[in-house]
Coordinates of C-alpha atoms in Angstrom, one line a residue:
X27 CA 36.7 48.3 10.6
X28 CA 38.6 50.5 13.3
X29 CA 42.1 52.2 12.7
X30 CA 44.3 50.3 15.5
X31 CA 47.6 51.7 15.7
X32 CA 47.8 53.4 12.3
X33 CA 46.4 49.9 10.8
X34 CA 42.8 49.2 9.9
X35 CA 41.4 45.8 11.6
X36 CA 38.4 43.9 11.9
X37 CA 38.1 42.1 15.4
X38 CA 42.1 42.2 15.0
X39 CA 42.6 41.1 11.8
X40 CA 44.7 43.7 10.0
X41 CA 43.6 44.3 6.1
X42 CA 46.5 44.7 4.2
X43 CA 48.0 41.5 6.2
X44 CA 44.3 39.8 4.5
X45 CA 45.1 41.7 1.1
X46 CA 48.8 40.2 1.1
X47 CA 47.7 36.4 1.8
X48 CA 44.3 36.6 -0.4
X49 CA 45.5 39.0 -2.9
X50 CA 42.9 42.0 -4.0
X51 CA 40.1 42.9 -4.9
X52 CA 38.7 41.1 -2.1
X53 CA 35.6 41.0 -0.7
X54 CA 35.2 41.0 3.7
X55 CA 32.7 40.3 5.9
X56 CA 32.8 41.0 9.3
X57 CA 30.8 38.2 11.2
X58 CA 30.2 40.4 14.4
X59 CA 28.5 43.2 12.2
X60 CA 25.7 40.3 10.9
X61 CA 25.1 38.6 14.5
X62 CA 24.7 42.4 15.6
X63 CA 22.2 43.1 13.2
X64 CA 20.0 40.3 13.7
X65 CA 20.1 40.7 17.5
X66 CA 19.0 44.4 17.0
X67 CA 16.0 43.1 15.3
X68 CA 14.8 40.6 17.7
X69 CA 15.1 43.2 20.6
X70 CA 13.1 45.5 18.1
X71 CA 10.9 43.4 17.7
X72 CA 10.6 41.3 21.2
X73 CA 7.3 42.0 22.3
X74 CA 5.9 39.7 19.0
X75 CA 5.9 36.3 17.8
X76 CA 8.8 37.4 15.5
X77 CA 10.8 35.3 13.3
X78 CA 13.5 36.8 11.2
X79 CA 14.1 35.4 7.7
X80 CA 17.2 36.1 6.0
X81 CA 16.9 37.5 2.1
X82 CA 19.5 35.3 0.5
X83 CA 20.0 37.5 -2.1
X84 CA 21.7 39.9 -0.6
X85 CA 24.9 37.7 0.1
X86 CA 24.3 33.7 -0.8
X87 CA 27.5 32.3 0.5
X88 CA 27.2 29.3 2.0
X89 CA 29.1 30.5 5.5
X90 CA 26.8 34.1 5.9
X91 CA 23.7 31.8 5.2
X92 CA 25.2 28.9 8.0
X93 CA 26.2 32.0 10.4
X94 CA 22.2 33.4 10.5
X95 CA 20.7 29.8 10.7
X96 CA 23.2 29.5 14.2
X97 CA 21.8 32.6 15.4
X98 CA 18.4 31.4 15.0
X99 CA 17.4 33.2 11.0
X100 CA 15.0 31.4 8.6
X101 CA 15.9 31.9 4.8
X102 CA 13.6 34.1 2.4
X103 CA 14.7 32.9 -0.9
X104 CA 13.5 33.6 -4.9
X105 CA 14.8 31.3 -6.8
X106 CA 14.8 27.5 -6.6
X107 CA 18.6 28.0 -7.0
X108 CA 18.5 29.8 -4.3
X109 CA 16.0 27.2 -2.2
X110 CA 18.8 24.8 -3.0
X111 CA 21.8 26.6 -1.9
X112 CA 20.2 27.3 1.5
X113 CA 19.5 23.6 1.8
X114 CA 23.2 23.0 1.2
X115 CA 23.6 25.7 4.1
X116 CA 21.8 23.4 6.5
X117 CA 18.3 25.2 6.4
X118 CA 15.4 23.0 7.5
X119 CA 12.5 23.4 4.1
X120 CA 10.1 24.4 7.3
X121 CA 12.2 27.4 7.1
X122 CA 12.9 28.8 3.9
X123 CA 10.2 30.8 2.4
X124 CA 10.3 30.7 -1.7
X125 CA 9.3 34.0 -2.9
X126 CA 9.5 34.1 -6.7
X127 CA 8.0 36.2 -9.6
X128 CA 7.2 35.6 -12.6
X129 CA 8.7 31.7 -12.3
X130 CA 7.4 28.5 -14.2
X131 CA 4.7 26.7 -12.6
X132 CA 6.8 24.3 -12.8
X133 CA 9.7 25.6 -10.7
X134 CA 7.0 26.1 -7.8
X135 CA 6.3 22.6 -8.3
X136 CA 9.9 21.5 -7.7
X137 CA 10.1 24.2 -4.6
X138 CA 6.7 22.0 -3.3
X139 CA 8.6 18.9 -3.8
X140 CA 11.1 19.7 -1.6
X141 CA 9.0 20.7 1.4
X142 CA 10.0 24.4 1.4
X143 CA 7.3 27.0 2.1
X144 CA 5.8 29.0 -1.0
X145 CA 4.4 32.4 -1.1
X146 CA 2.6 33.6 -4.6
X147 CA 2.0 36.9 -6.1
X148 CA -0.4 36.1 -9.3
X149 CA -3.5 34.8 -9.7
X150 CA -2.5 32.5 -12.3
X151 CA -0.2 31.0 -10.7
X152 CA -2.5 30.5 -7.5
X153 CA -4.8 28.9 -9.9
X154 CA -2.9 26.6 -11.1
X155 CA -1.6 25.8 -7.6
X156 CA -4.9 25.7 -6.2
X157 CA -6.1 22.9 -9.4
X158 CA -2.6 21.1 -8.2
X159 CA -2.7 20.7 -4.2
X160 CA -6.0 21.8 -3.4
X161 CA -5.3 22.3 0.1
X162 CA -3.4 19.7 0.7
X163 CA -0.1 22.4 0.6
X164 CA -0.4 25.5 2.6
X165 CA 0.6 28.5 1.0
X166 CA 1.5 32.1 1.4
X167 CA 0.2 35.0 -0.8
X168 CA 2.1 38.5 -1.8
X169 CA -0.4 41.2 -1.8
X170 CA 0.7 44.4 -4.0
X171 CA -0.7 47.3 -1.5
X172 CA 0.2 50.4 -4.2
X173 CA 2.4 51.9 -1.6
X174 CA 5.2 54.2 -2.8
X175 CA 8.4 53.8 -0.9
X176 CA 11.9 53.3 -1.1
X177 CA 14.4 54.8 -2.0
X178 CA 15.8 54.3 -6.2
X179 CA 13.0 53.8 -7.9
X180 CA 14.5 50.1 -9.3
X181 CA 13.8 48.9 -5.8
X182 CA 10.4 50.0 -5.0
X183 CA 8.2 47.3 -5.4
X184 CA 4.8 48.1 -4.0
X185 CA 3.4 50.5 -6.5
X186 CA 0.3 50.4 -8.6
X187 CA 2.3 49.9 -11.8
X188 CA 5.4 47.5 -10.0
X189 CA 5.2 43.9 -11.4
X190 CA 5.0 41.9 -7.8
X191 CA 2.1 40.6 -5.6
X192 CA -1.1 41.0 -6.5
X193 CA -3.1 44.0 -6.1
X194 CA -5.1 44.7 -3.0
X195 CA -7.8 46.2 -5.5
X196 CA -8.2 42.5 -6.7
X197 CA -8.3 40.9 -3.6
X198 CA -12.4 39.9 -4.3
X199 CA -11.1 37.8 -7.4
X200 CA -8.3 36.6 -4.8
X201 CA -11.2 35.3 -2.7
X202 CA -12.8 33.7 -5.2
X203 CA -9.9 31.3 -6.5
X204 CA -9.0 31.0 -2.9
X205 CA -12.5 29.2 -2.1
X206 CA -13.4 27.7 -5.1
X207 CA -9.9 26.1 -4.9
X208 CA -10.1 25.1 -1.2
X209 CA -6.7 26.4 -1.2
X210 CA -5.1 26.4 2.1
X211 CA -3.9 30.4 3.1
X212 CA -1.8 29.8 5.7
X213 CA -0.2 33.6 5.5
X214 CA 0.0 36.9 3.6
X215 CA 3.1 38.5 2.4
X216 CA 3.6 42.8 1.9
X217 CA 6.8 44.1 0.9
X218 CA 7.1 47.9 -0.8
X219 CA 11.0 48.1 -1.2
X220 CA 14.1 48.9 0.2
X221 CA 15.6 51.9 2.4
X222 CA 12.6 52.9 4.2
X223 CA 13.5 55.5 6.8
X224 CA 9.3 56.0 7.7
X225 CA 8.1 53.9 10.5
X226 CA 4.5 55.0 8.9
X227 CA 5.4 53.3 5.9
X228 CA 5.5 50.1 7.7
X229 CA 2.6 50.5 9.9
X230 CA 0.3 51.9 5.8
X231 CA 1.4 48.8 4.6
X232 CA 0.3 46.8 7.9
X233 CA -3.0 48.1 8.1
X234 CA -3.8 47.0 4.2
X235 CA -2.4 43.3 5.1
X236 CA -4.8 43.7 8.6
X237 CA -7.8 44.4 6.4
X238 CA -7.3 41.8 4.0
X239 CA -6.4 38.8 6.9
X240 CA -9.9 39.4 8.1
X241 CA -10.7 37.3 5.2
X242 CA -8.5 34.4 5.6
X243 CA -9.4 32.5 8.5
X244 CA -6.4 29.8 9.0
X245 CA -3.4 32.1 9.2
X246 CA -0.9 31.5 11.0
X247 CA 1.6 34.9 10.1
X248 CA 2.1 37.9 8.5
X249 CA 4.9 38.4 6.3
X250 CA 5.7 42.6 6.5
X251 CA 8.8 42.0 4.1
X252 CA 11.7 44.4 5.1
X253 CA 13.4 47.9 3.3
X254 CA 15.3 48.7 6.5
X255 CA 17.8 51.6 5.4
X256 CA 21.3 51.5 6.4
X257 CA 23.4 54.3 6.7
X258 CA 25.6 54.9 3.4
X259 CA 27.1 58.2 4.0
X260 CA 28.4 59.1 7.6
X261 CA 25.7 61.5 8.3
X262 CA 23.1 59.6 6.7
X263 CA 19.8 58.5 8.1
X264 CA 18.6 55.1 8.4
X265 CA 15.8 53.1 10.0
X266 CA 15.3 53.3 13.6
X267 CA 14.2 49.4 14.2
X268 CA 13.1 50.3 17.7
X269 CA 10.9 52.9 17.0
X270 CA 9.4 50.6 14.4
X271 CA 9.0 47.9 16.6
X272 CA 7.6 49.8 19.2
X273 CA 4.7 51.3 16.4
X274 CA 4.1 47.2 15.0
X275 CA 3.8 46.1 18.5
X276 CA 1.1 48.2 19.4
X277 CA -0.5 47.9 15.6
X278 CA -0.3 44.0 15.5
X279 CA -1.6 43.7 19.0
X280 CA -4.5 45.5 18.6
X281 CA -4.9 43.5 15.3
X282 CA -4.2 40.2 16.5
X283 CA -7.1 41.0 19.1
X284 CA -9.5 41.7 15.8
X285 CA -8.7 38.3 14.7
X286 CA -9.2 36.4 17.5
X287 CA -5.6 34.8 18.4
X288 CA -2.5 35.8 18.5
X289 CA -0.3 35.4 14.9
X290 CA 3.5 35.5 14.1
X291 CA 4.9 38.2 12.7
X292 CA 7.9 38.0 9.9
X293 CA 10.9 40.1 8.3
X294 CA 12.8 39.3 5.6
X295 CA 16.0 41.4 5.8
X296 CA 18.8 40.9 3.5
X297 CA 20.9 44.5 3.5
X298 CA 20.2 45.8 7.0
X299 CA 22.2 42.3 8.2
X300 CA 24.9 42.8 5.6
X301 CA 25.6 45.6 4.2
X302 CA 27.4 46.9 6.8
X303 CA 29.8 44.1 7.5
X304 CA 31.3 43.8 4.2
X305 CA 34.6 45.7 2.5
X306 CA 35.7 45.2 -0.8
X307 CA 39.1 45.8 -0.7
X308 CA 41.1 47.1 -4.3
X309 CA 44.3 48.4 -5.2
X310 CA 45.0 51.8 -7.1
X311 CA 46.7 50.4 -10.2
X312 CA 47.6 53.9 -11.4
X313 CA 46.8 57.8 -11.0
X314 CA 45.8 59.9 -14.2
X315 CA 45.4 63.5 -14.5
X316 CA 42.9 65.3 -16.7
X317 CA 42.3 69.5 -17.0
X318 CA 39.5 68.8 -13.9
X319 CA 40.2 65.3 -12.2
X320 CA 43.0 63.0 -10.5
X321 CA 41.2 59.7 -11.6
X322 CA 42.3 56.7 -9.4
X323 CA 42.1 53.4 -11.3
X324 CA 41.4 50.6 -9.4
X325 CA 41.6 46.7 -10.0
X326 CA 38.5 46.2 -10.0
X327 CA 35.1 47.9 -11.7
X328 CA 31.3 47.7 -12.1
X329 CA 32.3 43.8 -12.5
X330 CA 32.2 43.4 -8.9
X331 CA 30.6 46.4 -7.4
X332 CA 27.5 47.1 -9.4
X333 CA 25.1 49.3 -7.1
X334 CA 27.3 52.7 -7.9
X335 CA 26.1 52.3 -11.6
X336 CA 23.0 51.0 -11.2
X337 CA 21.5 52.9 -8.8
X338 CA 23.9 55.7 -8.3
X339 CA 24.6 54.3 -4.8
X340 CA 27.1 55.9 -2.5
X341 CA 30.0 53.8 -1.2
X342 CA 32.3 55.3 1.4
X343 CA 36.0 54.5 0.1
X344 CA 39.0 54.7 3.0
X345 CA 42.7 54.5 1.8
X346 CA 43.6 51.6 4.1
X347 CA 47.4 51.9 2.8
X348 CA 48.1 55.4 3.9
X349 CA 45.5 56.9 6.5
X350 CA 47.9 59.9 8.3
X351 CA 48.5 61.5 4.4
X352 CA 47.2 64.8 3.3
X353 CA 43.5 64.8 1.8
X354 CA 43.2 64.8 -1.6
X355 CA 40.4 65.1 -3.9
X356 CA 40.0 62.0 -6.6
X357 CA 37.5 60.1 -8.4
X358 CA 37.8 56.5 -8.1
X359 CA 36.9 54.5 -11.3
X360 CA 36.8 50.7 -12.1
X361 CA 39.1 49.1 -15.1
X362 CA 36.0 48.1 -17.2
X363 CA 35.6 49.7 -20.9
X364 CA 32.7 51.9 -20.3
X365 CA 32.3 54.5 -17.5
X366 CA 32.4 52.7 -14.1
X367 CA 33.2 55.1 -11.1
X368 CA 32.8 53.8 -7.6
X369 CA 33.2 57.1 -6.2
X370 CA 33.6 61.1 -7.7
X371 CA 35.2 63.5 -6.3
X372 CA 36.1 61.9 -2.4
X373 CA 38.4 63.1 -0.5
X374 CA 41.1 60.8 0.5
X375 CA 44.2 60.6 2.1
X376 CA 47.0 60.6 -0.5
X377 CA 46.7 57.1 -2.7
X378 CA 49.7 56.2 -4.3
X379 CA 50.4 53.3 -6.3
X380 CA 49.7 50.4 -5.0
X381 CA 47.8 51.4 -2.3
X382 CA 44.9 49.5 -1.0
X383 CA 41.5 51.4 -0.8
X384 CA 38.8 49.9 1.2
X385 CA 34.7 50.3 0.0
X386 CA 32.1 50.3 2.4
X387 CA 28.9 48.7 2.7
X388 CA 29.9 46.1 0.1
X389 CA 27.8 43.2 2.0
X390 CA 25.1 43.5 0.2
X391 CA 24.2 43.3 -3.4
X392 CA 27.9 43.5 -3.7
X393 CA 29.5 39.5 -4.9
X394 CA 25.7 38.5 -5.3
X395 CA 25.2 41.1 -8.5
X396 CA 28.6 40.5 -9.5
X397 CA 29.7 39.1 -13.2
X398 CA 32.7 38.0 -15.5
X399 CA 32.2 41.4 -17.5
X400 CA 35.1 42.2 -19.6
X401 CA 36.0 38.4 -19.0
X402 CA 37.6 39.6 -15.4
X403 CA 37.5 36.9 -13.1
X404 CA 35.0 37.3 -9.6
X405 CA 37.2 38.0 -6.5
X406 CA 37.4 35.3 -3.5
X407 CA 35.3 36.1 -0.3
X408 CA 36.7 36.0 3.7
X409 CA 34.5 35.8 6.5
X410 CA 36.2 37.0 10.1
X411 CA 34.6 35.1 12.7
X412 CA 35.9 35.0 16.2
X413 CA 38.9 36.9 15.3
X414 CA 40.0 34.4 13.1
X415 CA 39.9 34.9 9.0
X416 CA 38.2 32.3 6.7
X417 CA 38.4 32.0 3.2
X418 CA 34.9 31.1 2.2
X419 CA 35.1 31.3 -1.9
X420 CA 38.5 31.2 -3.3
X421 CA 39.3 33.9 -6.3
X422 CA 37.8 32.8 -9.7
X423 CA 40.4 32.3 -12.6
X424 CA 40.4 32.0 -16.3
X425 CA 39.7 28.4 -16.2
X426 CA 36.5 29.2 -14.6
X427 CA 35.6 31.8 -17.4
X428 CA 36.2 28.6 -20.2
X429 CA 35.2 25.6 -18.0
X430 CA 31.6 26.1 -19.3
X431 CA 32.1 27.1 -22.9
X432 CA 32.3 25.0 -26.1
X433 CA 34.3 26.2 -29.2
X434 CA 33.1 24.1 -32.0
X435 CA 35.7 25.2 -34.0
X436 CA 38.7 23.0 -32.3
X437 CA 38.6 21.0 -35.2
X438 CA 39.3 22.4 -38.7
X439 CA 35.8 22.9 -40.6
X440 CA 35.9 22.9 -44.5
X441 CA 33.5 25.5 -45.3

């Protein structure tokens, strides 16, 4: 999003002209920032076998997914919801890898049914796929490396005590279902969690999955998961993907050589492709003044834009409506009925009513966590791609709240 001309634009599309025709709040995503992204991967990562699979999660509208399949993405999905919606997006099953935890047997079963790749993180569940398909249907396994990283500790996930893959400490009772199943280990899965700035992180976590492959003689990749960081904060660190790749390359060479052929390497990156191409755009519904705060209340809360909340994530917030006026110092809170701030104590240039504040780095986990809290409805979504704007999900309205609810009590009931 640059200021053009005292107006803020995305490839020339001007935001309050988008705010006026789609209404606010409004979610944005610039198609540029995604294909940019995933480009500056595969350079990263150039010298490898590399394929780059999308985590859905992040940001499941149909469009984003179609946009990365174009470009050349697999999907990494975890939920057979999920595994559907990225068939709808035109996804080949070859290509979407179904990642779930703590799932059904019989949900996997469905996933198999449809041809899509699975990857499994407990041993029950490999037993049971093992007494199933035998090796009839290949499979992936998560191994749990007890790796702290990340950065909130809700989204580190490769600890001794975190719930997914299974533990590298158990990998000789791995073995053992693996062969007396015949099961068919076709690749092996690591991911420790999210906004990892350490290239050494990576390269720990490599080195366990290089360790165990020497055990599993048909693969044919290595999943390394993802936990790029974006940068948050205009000063703020993030992951430098080159370095990285330059660190992997060497480190999967050499371990490629140890296994006697050359493997393909995978990512799954969901917020380092979209996070930064998405804005939710709000409007200040009114200024109040306390003894120690100019709160500015905004049509919109933790209903749409969770991760402040949750995970005491930072947002960037730009007053799109009035960028030349004095900086002020506000807190910026949601209209839910509990404590939902988006942002304390930013500075901004003036807000008056009405004006239209832009949040940053709403791609990801942004609509995808969203809800109908307080019975608000979910706001549409527009995708600008070739310096055009698309609606891709219109704005959600009462109906859509009551469409799925049943009030038995339409009739009078004599008690």
């Amino acid at each position: 999003m640059e200021l053009i001309n005292g107006r803020y634009q995305i490839q020339q599309v001007d935001m309050l002209d988008l705010c006026q025709e789609h209404g606010s709040p409004l979610y944005v995503y610039d198609a540029d920032r995604i294909l940019g992204q995933y480009l500056k991967l595969k350079q990263a990562f150039s010298g490898l076998k590399c394929r780059i699979k999308y985590a859905a999660k992040a940001l499941t509208n149909l469009s984003v997914l179609a946009l990365l399949k174009q470009a050349g993405a697999g999907l990494d999905v975890v939920s057979i919801q999920e595994v559907h919606i990225g068939l709808a997006a035109g996804f080949e099953p070859k290509d979407i890898l179904f990642t779930p935890n703590g799932v059904s047997f019989q949900e996997i079963q469905e996933a198999v049914a449809l041809g899509v790749h699975i990857n499994i993180d407990n041993i029950n569940a490999l037993e049971q796929f093992g007494s199933t398909y035998q090796n009839s249907v290949p499979c992936c396994i998560r191994i749990n490396p007890h790796i702290v990283a990340g950065g909130n500790a809700k989204i580190q996930v490769g600890h001794i005590d975190s719930k997914f893959g299974i533990s590298i400490f158990h990998l000789r009772h791995l073995l053992r279902v693996v062969r007396s199943h015949n099961i068919h280990v076709n690749g092996l899965h690591v991911h420790t969690g999210s906004d990892i700035l350490d290239s050494d992180v990576f390269v720990k976590s490599a080195e366990v999955i290089f360790e165990a492959a020497a055990e599993f003689p048909d693969l044919e990749f290595l999943d390394m998961g993802s936990g790029f960081k974006v940068p948050y904060k205009p000063e703020d660190p993030f992951t430098d993907v080159h370095e990285l790749g330059e660190a992997l390359t060497r480190a999967f060479g050499q371990f490629c050589k140890r296994y006697g052929r050359e493997l393909e390497i995978w990512f799954e990156p969901g917020k380092f492709l979209v996070s930064e191409s998405g804005f939710l755009l709000v409007q200040a519904n009114n200024l109040k003044q306390t003894p120690g705060t100019v709160f500015v209340s905004v049509n919109s809360g933790q209903n749409h834009l969770i991760r402040p909340m949750m995970y005491g994530a930072y947002h960037h917030i730009v007053n799109i409506s009035n960028p030349t006026g004095s900086i002020k110092l506000y807190s910026v809170v949601g209209y839910i009925c509990e404590t939902d701030t988006f942002g304390a104590d930013r500075k901004l240039n003036e807000v008056r009513e009405g004006d239209i504040l832009a949040i940053k780095n709403a791609g990801a986990y942004g609509f995808s966590m969203s809800s109908q809290y307080n019975s608000r409805p979910r706001p549409a979504e527009v995708l600008i791609y070739q310096g055009k704007a698309h609606l891709i999900r219109r704005r959600e309205t009462l109906f859509d709240i009551l469409r799925t609810q049943i009030n038995i009590f339409e009739e009078v009931i004599d008690f």
